[in-house]
Amino acid sequence: MAFELPKLPYDYNALEPHIDARTMEIHHSKHHAGYTNNLNNAISGTDLEGKSIEEILKVGVDNTAVRNNGGGYYNHCLFWEVMSPNGGGQPSGELAEAINSSFGSFDSFKDAFSKSAATRFGSGWAWLCVHSGGKLEICSSANQDNPLMPGIGCGGFPILGLDVWEHAYYLNYQNRRPDYINSFFNVINWGEVSKRFAANK
Ligand code: MN
């Protein structure tokens, strides 16, 4: 069974004014579709065919096409889900407690995550990850790498990810990556992030 491009859980224009419809449409229907097709081509006829995407990311890092497109497939699936037109604000419950305990406060978390996203040189992602036991970690990775890949210096299970490739923001924000990062906080789906935290802590 080949991997399929997931449907967005909202319309292309649903995240405006924070993320514009044209960016969302190209990002989903061209970029994410491309990673999905190229992943399927890269694993077709190999022993990776039929494995879960998590398993492929774990064992496929030495194969450049699998690494780039498997990461691209997985990362964007996560990205669409952790945003919502009803997003923003702050988390509550256990996740809020874990953020306070790991970073001191929500504001300190926001500063550290934003800095990680802003200082990733070139293309990549910023992550919030949970380790077993509930400790949280912020990190960033290059290209389409992610924390499920061994040896990238970024551990735990990713529960929130921010795409800082220029294709994610350039039409609307041009070179102003920090403004895009700030806007992302208006669309974070904390309910979904909390679910991922609870399932992987
Ligand atoms: Mn992207």
PDB file of C-alpha atoms and ligand atoms in Angstrom:
ATOM      1  CA  MET A   1       0.000   0.000   0.000  1.00  0.00           C
ATOM      2  CA  ALA A   2       1.592   3.230  -1.134  1.00  0.00           C
ATOM      3  CA  PHE A   3       1.607   6.332   1.019  1.00  0.00           C
ATOM      4  CA  GLU A   4      -1.089   8.857   0.169  1.00  0.00           C
ATOM      5  CA  LEU A   5      -1.190  12.615   0.440  1.00  0.00           C
ATOM      6  CA  PRO A   6      -3.530  13.279   3.392  1.00  0.00           C
ATOM      7  CA  LYS A   7      -6.406  15.705   2.981  1.00  0.00           C
ATOM      8  CA  LEU A   8      -5.993  18.939   4.898  1.00  0.00           C
ATOM      9  CA  PRO A   9      -8.301  19.039   7.938  1.00  0.00           C
ATOM     10  CA  TYR A  10      -9.366  22.601   6.893  1.00  0.00           C
ATOM     11  CA  ASP A  11      -9.573  24.744   3.742  1.00  0.00           C
ATOM     12  CA  TYR A  12      -6.522  26.316   2.152  1.00  0.00           C
ATOM     13  CA  ASN A  13      -7.680  29.773   3.259  1.00  0.00           C
ATOM     14  CA  ALA A  14      -8.627  28.716   6.795  1.00  0.00           C
ATOM     15  CA  LEU A  15      -5.401  29.855   8.440  1.00  0.00           C
ATOM     16  CA  GLU A  16      -5.496  33.376   6.997  1.00  0.00           C
ATOM     17  CA  PRO A  17      -4.287  35.972   7.770  1.00  0.00           C
ATOM     18  CA  HIS A  18      -1.503  34.048   9.506  1.00  0.00           C
ATOM     19  CA  ILE A  19      -0.759  31.683   6.630  1.00  0.00           C
ATOM     20  CA  ASP A  20      -2.180  32.639   3.229  1.00  0.00           C
ATOM     21  CA  ALA A  21      -4.248  30.360   1.003  1.00  0.00           C
ATOM     22  CA  ARG A  22      -1.833  30.377  -1.954  1.00  0.00           C
ATOM     23  CA  THR A  23       1.064  29.285   0.242  1.00  0.00           C
ATOM     24  CA  MET A  24      -1.053  26.537   1.794  1.00  0.00           C
ATOM     25  CA  GLU A  25      -2.244  25.310  -1.606  1.00  0.00           C
ATOM     26  CA  ILE A  26       1.226  25.119  -3.147  1.00  0.00           C
ATOM     27  CA  HIS A  27       2.725  23.706   0.036  1.00  0.00           C
ATOM     28  CA  HIS A  28       0.171  20.903   0.278  1.00  0.00           C
ATOM     29  CA  SER A  29      -0.722  20.118  -3.347  1.00  0.00           C
ATOM     30  CA  LYS A  30       2.796  20.525  -4.794  1.00  0.00           C
ATOM     31  CA  HIS A  31       5.467  20.171  -2.111  1.00  0.00           C
ATOM     32  CA  HIS A  32       3.826  17.574   0.137  1.00  0.00           C
ATOM     33  CA  ALA A  33       2.464  15.716  -2.877  1.00  0.00           C
ATOM     34  CA  GLY A  34       5.980  15.652  -4.331  1.00  0.00           C
ATOM     35  CA  TYR A  35       7.513  14.186  -1.183  1.00  0.00           C
ATOM     36  CA  THR A  36       4.761  11.578  -1.072  1.00  0.00           C
ATOM     37  CA  ASN A  37       5.254  10.484  -4.697  1.00  0.00           C
ATOM     38  CA  ASN A  38       9.028  10.482  -4.401  1.00  0.00           C
ATOM     39  CA  LEU A  39       8.877   8.436  -1.191  1.00  0.00           C
ATOM     40  CA  ASN A  40       6.708   5.848  -2.910  1.00  0.00           C
ATOM     41  CA  ASN A  41       9.133   5.708  -5.831  1.00  0.00           C
ATOM     42  CA  ALA A  42      12.136   5.421  -3.496  1.00  0.00           C
ATOM     43  CA  ILE A  43      10.764   2.446  -1.554  1.00  0.00           C
ATOM     44  CA  SER A  44       9.026   0.676  -4.429  1.00  0.00           C
ATOM     45  CA  GLY A  45      10.418  -2.817  -4.837  1.00  0.00           C
ATOM     46  CA  THR A  46      12.692  -2.522  -1.786  1.00  0.00           C
ATOM     47  CA  ASP A  47      12.378  -4.162   1.620  1.00  0.00           C
ATOM     48  CA  LEU A  48      11.061  -0.849   2.980  1.00  0.00           C
ATOM     49  CA  GLU A  49       7.851  -1.210   0.992  1.00  0.00           C
ATOM     50  CA  GLY A  50       4.946  -1.971   3.323  1.00  0.00           C
ATOM     51  CA  LYS A  51       6.707  -0.734   6.466  1.00  0.00           C
ATOM     52  CA  SER A  52       5.288   2.089   8.605  1.00  0.00           C
ATOM     53  CA  ILE A  53       6.653   5.575   7.990  1.00  0.00           C
ATOM     54  CA  GLU A  54       8.121   5.617  11.517  1.00  0.00           C
ATOM     55  CA  GLU A  55      10.039   2.414  10.809  1.00  0.00           C
ATOM     56  CA  ILE A  56      11.200   3.743   7.431  1.00  0.00           C
ATOM     57  CA  LEU A  57      12.561   6.909   9.064  1.00  0.00           C
ATOM     58  CA  LYS A  58      14.376   4.828  11.660  1.00  0.00           C
ATOM     59  CA  VAL A  59      16.132   2.463   9.282  1.00  0.00           C
ATOM     60  CA  GLY A  60      16.260   4.445   6.027  1.00  0.00           C
ATOM     61  CA  VAL A  61      18.547   7.367   6.919  1.00  0.00           C
ATOM     62  CA  ASP A  62      21.465   6.136   4.833  1.00  0.00           C
ATOM     63  CA  ASN A  63      19.364   6.310   1.677  1.00  0.00           C
ATOM     64  CA  THR A  64      19.189   9.988   0.644  1.00  0.00           C
ATOM     65  CA  ALA A  65      15.945   9.718  -1.335  1.00  0.00           C
ATOM     66  CA  VAL A  66      14.221   7.808   1.466  1.00  0.00           C
ATOM     67  CA  ARG A  67      15.542  10.180   4.101  1.00  0.00           C
ATOM     68  CA  ASN A  68      14.540  13.392   2.292  1.00  0.00           C
ATOM     69  CA  ASN A  69      11.175  12.252   1.006  1.00  0.00           C
ATOM     70  CA  GLY A  70      10.221  10.055   3.964  1.00  0.00           C
ATOM     71  CA  GLY A  71      11.001  12.976   6.242  1.00  0.00           C
ATOM     72  CA  GLY A  72       9.103  15.344   3.966  1.00  0.00           C
ATOM     73  CA  TYR A  73       6.081  13.051   3.928  1.00  0.00           C
ATOM     74  CA  TYR A  74       6.009  12.571   7.714  1.00  0.00           C
ATOM     75  CA  ASN A  75       6.870  16.152   8.704  1.00  0.00           C
ATOM     76  CA  HIS A  76       4.114  17.726   6.623  1.00  0.00           C
ATOM     77  CA  CYS A  77       1.507  15.191   7.841  1.00  0.00           C
ATOM     78  CA  LEU A  78       2.352  16.344  11.362  1.00  0.00           C
ATOM     79  CA  PHE A  79       2.503  20.035  10.409  1.00  0.00           C
ATOM     80  CA  TRP A  80      -1.069  20.187   9.015  1.00  0.00           C
ATOM     81  CA  GLU A  81      -2.452  18.479  12.102  1.00  0.00           C
ATOM     82  CA  VAL A  82      -0.788  20.747  14.657  1.00  0.00           C
ATOM     83  CA  MET A  83      -2.382  23.830  13.103  1.00  0.00           C
ATOM     84  CA  SER A  84      -6.025  24.866  13.219  1.00  0.00           C
ATOM     85  CA  PRO A  85      -8.162  27.869  12.312  1.00  0.00           C
ATOM     86  CA  ASN A  86      -9.289  27.683  15.952  1.00  0.00           C
ATOM     87  CA  GLY A  87      -5.718  27.473  17.216  1.00  0.00           C
ATOM     88  CA  GLY A  88      -3.505  29.769  19.208  1.00  0.00           C
ATOM     89  CA  GLY A  89      -3.562  30.627  22.882  1.00  0.00           C
ATOM     90  CA  GLN A  90      -1.835  28.337  25.331  1.00  0.00           C
ATOM     91  CA  PRO A  91      -2.044  24.653  26.203  1.00  0.00           C
ATOM     92  CA  SER A  92      -3.727  23.485  29.363  1.00  0.00           C
ATOM     93  CA  GLY A  93      -3.580  20.462  31.659  1.00  0.00           C
ATOM     94  CA  GLU A  94      -0.651  18.058  31.655  1.00  0.00           C
ATOM     95  CA  LEU A  95       1.069  19.629  28.650  1.00  0.00           C
ATOM     96  CA  ALA A  96       0.971  23.076  30.258  1.00  0.00           C
ATOM     97  CA  GLU A  97       2.491  21.587  33.406  1.00  0.00           C
ATOM     98  CA  ALA A  98       5.214  19.850  31.395  1.00  0.00           C
ATOM     99  CA  ILE A  99       6.039  23.085  29.549  1.00  0.00           C
ATOM    100  CA  ASN A 100       6.295  24.973  32.844  1.00  0.00           C
ATOM    101  CA  SER A 101       8.415  22.249  34.377  1.00  0.00           C
ATOM    102  CA  SER A 102      10.738  21.922  31.356  1.00  0.00           C
ATOM    103  CA  PHE A 103      11.090  25.601  30.375  1.00  0.00           C
ATOM    104  CA  GLY A 104       9.924  27.652  33.394  1.00  0.00           C
ATOM    105  CA  SER A 105       6.898  29.246  31.716  1.00  0.00           C
ATOM    106  CA  PHE A 106       4.952  29.336  28.467  1.00  0.00           C
ATOM    107  CA  ASP A 107       6.681  32.586  27.503  1.00  0.00           C
ATOM    108  CA  SER A 108      10.118  31.033  28.017  1.00  0.00           C
ATOM    109  CA  PHE A 109       9.054  28.060  25.909  1.00  0.00           C
ATOM    110  CA  LYS A 110       7.799  30.393  23.166  1.00  0.00           C
ATOM    111  CA  ASP A 111      11.067  32.344  23.192  1.00  0.00           C
ATOM    112  CA  ALA A 112      13.203  29.205  23.013  1.00  0.00           C
ATOM    113  CA  PHE A 113      11.099  27.554  20.284  1.00  0.00           C
ATOM    114  CA  SER A 114      11.036  30.775  18.229  1.00  0.00           C
ATOM    115  CA  LYS A 115      14.790  31.170  18.566  1.00  0.00           C
ATOM    116  CA  SER A 116      15.351  27.579  17.487  1.00  0.00           C
ATOM    117  CA  ALA A 117      13.168  28.164  14.399  1.00  0.00           C
ATOM    118  CA  ALA A 118      14.730  31.543  13.576  1.00  0.00           C
ATOM    119  CA  THR A 119      18.327  30.376  13.870  1.00  0.00           C
ATOM    120  CA  ARG A 120      18.035  27.173  11.819  1.00  0.00           C
ATOM    121  CA  PHE A 121      20.296  28.115   8.909  1.00  0.00           C
ATOM    122  CA  GLY A 122      18.748  27.440   5.517  1.00  0.00           C
ATOM    123  CA  SER A 123      15.920  24.930   5.276  1.00  0.00           C
ATOM    124  CA  GLY A 124      14.667  22.821   8.146  1.00  0.00           C
ATOM    125  CA  TRP A 125      12.275  22.416  11.024  1.00  0.00           C
ATOM    126  CA  ALA A 126      11.926  23.397  14.670  1.00  0.00           C
ATOM    127  CA  TRP A 127      10.550  20.766  17.031  1.00  0.00           C
ATOM    128  CA  LEU A 128       9.026  20.277  20.431  1.00  0.00           C
ATOM    129  CA  CYS A 129       9.663  16.689  21.473  1.00  0.00           C
ATOM    130  CA  VAL A 130       8.652  14.581  24.442  1.00  0.00           C
ATOM    131  CA  HIS A 131      10.897  11.993  26.046  1.00  0.00           C
ATOM    132  CA  SER A 132       9.465   9.028  27.905  1.00  0.00           C
ATOM    133  CA  GLY A 133       8.765  10.313  31.414  1.00  0.00           C
ATOM    134  CA  GLY A 134       7.308  13.536  30.015  1.00  0.00           C
ATOM    135  CA  LYS A 135      10.413  15.745  29.781  1.00  0.00           C
ATOM    136  CA  LEU A 136      10.184  18.149  26.844  1.00  0.00           C
ATOM    137  CA  GLU A 137      12.974  19.209  24.495  1.00  0.00           C
ATOM    138  CA  ILE A 138      13.225  21.909  21.818  1.00  0.00           C
ATOM    139  CA  CYS A 139      15.529  21.340  18.867  1.00  0.00           C
ATOM    140  CA  SER A 140      15.825  21.964  15.152  1.00  0.00           C
ATOM    141  CA  SER A 141      16.903  19.827  12.233  1.00  0.00           C
ATOM    142  CA  ALA A 142      18.116  20.462   8.687  1.00  0.00           C
ATOM    143  CA  ASN A 143      16.268  19.758   5.439  1.00  0.00           C
ATOM    144  CA  GLN A 144      13.508  17.169   6.023  1.00  0.00           C
ATOM    145  CA  ASP A 145      15.257  15.394   8.886  1.00  0.00           C
ATOM    146  CA  ASN A 146      13.255  14.827  12.061  1.00  0.00           C
ATOM    147  CA  PRO A 147      13.738  13.524  15.596  1.00  0.00           C
ATOM    148  CA  LEU A 148      12.621   9.986  14.696  1.00  0.00           C
ATOM    149  CA  MET A 149      15.792   9.604  12.626  1.00  0.00           C
ATOM    150  CA  PRO A 150      18.738   8.316  14.606  1.00  0.00           C
ATOM    151  CA  GLY A 151      21.843  10.451  14.952  1.00  0.00           C
ATOM    152  CA  ILE A 152      20.471  13.887  14.092  1.00  0.00           C
ATOM    153  CA  GLY A 153      21.124  15.334  17.564  1.00  0.00           C
ATOM    154  CA  CYS A 154      17.457  15.826  18.237  1.00  0.00           C
ATOM    155  CA  GLY A 155      15.705  13.210  20.323  1.00  0.00           C
ATOM    156  CA  GLY A 156      12.340  12.184  21.705  1.00  0.00           C
ATOM    157  CA  PHE A 157       9.017  12.021  19.891  1.00  0.00           C
ATOM    158  CA  PRO A 158       7.970  15.115  17.895  1.00  0.00           C
ATOM    159  CA  ILE A 159       4.671  16.578  19.143  1.00  0.00           C
ATOM    160  CA  LEU A 160       4.934  20.010  17.476  1.00  0.00           C
ATOM    161  CA  GLY A 161       6.853  20.951  14.341  1.00  0.00           C
ATOM    162  CA  LEU A 162       7.342  24.195  12.439  1.00  0.00           C
ATOM    163  CA  ASP A 163       8.441  24.192   8.811  1.00  0.00           C
ATOM    164  CA  VAL A 164      10.977  26.989   8.242  1.00  0.00           C
ATOM    165  CA  TRP A 165      11.722  26.220   4.589  1.00  0.00           C
ATOM    166  CA  GLU A 166      11.215  29.371   2.517  1.00  0.00           C
ATOM    167  CA  HIS A 167       8.429  27.584   0.597  1.00  0.00           C
ATOM    168  CA  ALA A 168       6.427  27.678   3.856  1.00  0.00           C
ATOM    169  CA  TYR A 169       6.346  31.473   4.139  1.00  0.00           C
ATOM    170  CA  TYR A 170       8.109  33.367   1.332  1.00  0.00           C
ATOM    171  CA  LEU A 171       5.024  34.407  -0.704  1.00  0.00           C
ATOM    172  CA  ASN A 172       3.569  36.311   2.235  1.00  0.00           C
ATOM    173  CA  TYR A 173       6.511  37.036   4.512  1.00  0.00           C
ATOM    174  CA  GLN A 174       9.468  37.146   2.066  1.00  0.00           C
ATOM    175  CA  ASN A 175      12.610  37.291   4.228  1.00  0.00           C
ATOM    176  CA  ARG A 176      10.731  37.961   7.468  1.00  0.00           C
ATOM    177  CA  ARG A 177      10.977  34.501   8.979  1.00  0.00           C
ATOM    178  CA  PRO A 178      10.569  35.837  12.555  1.00  0.00           C
ATOM    179  CA  ASP A 179       7.150  37.321  11.633  1.00  0.00           C
ATOM    180  CA  TYR A 180       6.058  33.963  10.210  1.00  0.00           C
ATOM    181  CA  ILE A 181       7.216  32.210  13.377  1.00  0.00           C
ATOM    182  CA  ASN A 182       5.290  34.660  15.503  1.00  0.00           C
ATOM    183  CA  SER A 183       2.144  34.138  13.403  1.00  0.00           C
ATOM    184  CA  PHE A 184       2.465  30.370  13.736  1.00  0.00           C
ATOM    185  CA  PHE A 185       1.669  30.751  17.428  1.00  0.00           C
ATOM    186  CA  ASN A 186      -1.780  32.077  16.420  1.00  0.00           C
ATOM    187  CA  VAL A 187      -2.669  28.806  14.694  1.00  0.00           C
ATOM    188  CA  ILE A 188      -1.089  26.110  16.892  1.00  0.00           C
ATOM    189  CA  ASN A 189      -3.635  23.398  17.636  1.00  0.00           C
ATOM    190  CA  TRP A 190      -2.760  22.788  21.285  1.00  0.00           C
ATOM    191  CA  GLY A 191      -5.466  20.127  21.608  1.00  0.00           C
ATOM    192  CA  GLU A 192      -3.694  18.017  18.988  1.00  0.00           C
ATOM    193  CA  VAL A 193      -0.256  18.690  20.520  1.00  0.00           C
ATOM    194  CA  SER A 194      -1.629  17.634  23.920  1.00  0.00           C
ATOM    195  CA  LYS A 195      -2.929  14.393  22.409  1.00  0.00           C
ATOM    196  CA  ARG A 196       0.498  13.639  20.959  1.00  0.00           C
ATOM    197  CA  PHE A 197       2.096  14.464  24.303  1.00  0.00           C
ATOM    198  CA  ALA A 198      -0.258  12.152  26.216  1.00  0.00           C
ATOM    199  CA  ALA A 199       0.244   9.292  23.757  1.00  0.00           C
ATOM    200  CA  ASN A 200       4.063   9.448  23.779  1.00  0.00           C
ATOM    201  CA  LYS A 201       5.167  10.681  27.205  1.00  0.00           C
TER     202      LYS A 201
HETATM  203 MN    MN B   1       7.344  22.331   3.673  1.00  0.00          MN
END
